[in-house]
Coordinates of C-alpha atoms in Angstrom, one line a residue:
X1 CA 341.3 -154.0 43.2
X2 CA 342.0 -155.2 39.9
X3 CA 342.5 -152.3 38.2
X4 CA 344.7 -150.9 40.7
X5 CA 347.3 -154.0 40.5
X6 CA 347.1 -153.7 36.6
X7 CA 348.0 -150.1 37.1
X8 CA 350.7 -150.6 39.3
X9 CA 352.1 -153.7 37.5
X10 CA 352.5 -151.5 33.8
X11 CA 353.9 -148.5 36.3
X12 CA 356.4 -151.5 37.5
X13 CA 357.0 -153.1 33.9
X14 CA 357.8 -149.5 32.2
X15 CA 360.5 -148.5 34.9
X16 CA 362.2 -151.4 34.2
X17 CA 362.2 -150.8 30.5
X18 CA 363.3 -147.3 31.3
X19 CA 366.4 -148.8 33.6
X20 CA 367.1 -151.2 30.1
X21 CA 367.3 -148.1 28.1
X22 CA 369.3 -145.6 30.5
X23 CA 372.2 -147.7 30.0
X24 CA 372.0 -147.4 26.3
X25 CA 372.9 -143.5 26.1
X26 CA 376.0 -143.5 23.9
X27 CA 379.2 -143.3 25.9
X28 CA 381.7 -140.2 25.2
X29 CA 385.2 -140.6 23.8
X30 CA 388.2 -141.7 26.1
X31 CA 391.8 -139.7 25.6
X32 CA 394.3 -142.0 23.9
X33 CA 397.0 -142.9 26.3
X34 CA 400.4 -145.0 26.6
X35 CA 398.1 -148.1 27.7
X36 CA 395.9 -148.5 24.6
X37 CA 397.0 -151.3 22.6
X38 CA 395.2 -152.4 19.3
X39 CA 392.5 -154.8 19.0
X40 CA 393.6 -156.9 16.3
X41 CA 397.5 -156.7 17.0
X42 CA 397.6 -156.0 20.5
X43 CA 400.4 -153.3 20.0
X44 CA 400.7 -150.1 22.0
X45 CA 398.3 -147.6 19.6
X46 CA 400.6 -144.7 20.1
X47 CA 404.1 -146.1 18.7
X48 CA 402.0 -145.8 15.0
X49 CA 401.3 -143.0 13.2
X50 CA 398.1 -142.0 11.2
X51 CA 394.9 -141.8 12.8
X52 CA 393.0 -144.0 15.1
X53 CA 389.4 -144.9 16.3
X54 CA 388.1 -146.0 19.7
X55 CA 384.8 -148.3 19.6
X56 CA 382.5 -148.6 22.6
X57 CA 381.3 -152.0 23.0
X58 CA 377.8 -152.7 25.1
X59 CA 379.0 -154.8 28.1
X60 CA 382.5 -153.4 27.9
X61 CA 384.2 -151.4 30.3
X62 CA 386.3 -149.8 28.0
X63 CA 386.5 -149.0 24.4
X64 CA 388.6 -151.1 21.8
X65 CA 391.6 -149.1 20.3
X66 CA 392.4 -149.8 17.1
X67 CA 395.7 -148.4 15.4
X68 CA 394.4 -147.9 12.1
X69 CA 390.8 -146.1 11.0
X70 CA 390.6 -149.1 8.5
X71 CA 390.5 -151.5 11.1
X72 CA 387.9 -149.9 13.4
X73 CA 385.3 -149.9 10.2
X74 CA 386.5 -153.4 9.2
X75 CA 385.0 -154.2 12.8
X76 CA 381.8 -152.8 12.8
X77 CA 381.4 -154.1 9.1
X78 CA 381.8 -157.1 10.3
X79 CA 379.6 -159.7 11.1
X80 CA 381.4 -161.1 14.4
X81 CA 381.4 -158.7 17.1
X82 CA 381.4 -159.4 20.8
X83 CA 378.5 -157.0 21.6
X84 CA 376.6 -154.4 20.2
X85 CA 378.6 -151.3 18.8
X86 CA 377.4 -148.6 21.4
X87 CA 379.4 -145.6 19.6
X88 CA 382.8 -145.4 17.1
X89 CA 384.8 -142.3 17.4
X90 CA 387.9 -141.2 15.2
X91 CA 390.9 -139.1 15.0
X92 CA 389.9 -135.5 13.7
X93 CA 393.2 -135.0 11.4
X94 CA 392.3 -131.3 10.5
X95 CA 393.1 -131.0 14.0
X96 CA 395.8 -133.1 14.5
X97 CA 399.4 -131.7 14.8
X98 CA 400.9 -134.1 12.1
X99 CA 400.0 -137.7 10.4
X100 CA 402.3 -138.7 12.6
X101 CA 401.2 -137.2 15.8
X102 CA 397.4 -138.0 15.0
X103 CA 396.2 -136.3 18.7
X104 CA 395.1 -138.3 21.9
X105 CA 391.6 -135.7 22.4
X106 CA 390.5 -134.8 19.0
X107 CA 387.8 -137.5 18.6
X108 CA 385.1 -137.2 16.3
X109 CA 381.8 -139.4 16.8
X110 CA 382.4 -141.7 13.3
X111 CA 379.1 -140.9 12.0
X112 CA 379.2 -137.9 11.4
X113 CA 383.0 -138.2 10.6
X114 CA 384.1 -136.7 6.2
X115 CA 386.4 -140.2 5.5
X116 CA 388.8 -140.2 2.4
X117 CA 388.9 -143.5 1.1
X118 CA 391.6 -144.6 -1.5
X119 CA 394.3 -142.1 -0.7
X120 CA 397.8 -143.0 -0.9
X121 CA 398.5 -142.4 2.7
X122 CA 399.4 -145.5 5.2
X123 CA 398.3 -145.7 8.3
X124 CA 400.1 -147.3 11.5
X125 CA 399.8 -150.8 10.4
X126 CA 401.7 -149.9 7.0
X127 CA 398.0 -150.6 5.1
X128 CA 396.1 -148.0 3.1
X129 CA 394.3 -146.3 5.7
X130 CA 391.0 -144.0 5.5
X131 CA 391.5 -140.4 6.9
X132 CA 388.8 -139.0 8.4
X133 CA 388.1 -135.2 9.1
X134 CA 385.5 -133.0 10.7
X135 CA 384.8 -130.8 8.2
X136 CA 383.7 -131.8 4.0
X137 CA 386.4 -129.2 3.4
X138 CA 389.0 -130.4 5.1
X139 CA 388.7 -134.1 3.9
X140 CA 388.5 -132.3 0.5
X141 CA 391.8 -130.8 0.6
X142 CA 393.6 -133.5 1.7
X143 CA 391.5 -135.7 -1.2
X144 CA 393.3 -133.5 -3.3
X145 CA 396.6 -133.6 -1.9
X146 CA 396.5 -137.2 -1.2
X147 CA 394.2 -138.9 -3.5
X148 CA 390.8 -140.9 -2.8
X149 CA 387.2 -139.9 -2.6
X150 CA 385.4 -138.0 0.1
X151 CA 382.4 -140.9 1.9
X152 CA 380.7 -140.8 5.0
X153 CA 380.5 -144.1 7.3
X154 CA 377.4 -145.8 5.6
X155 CA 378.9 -145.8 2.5
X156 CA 381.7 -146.8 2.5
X157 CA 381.7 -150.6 0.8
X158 CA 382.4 -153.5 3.1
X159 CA 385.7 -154.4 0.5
X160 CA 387.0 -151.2 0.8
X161 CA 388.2 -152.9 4.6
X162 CA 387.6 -156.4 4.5
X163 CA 389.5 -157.1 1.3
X164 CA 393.0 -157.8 1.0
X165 CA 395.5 -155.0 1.6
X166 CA 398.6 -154.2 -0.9
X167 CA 401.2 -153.5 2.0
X168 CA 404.0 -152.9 -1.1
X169 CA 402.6 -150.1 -2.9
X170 CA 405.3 -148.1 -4.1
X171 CA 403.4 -144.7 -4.3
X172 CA 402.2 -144.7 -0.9
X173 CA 402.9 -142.5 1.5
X174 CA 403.5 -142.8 5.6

């Protein structure tokens, strides 16, 4: 009898931890509409140009907006979040009609995201903002065009958008 309880007991305890994990599958992008509004400044995300990032927070219903790229990665750089990043997703600008039009469906999972850092482009907020891309050759291009250096998520350095910001630089661009 023993043996039997012991068996259905670890049957019981690894069910549950299967229910703890199911909910852990990373949650898909949601389309950018007239009623997201920033994280940080609480502003309606589509009234700025330059691209933006959603981030999907464990325990949230729905993902924080954030009106600038540089603030999404400023976030999960951070130390003081409300939960445990589930999945970060960016505006694709190869595939975006304009910078200032940066697309409501053309999300791209952050991680695998090309991000030019140190360009000379501004993003909604008026700060330098990092512009990320799909494809190594399109972040490339606009490297040239633009300035800054090609990274991926994990590298960029936690100062590159947690230290101050230079909102009066006369050679940047909107």
């Amino acid at each position: 009898m023993k043996p039997l309880f012991a068996i259905v007991l670890l049957l019981f305890v690894t069910s549950c931890a299967d229910d703890q994990n199911a909910g852990k599958s990373k949650p898909s992008p949601v389309e950018l509409t007239a009623d997201a509004v920033s994280h940080y400044c609480q502003m309606n995300v589509l009234e700025h140009p330059g691209p933006k990032a959603q981030i999907h927070v464990a325990g949230m219903l729905a993902p924080l907006f954030f009106s600038q790229v540089r603030d999404a990665i400023a976030f999960i750089k951070s130390e003081e979040r409300p939960g445990e990043v589930m999945a970060v997703y960016v505006s694709d600008m190869a595939k975006a009609p304009s910078w200032d039009e940066p697309g409501k469906n053309n999300w791209i999972d952050a991680e695998s995201a090309y991000l030019v850092v140190g360009s000379n482009k501004r993003g909604g907020m008026g700060a330098p903002e990092i512009a990320p891309f799909g494809t190594g050759e399109a972040a490339a291009r606009f490297a040239e065009n633009y300035g800054g250096e090609v990274m991926t998520l994990e590298g960029i350095p936690k100062d590159a958008v947690l230290g101050s910001v230079n909102l009066f630089d006369e050679g940047a661009q909107r």
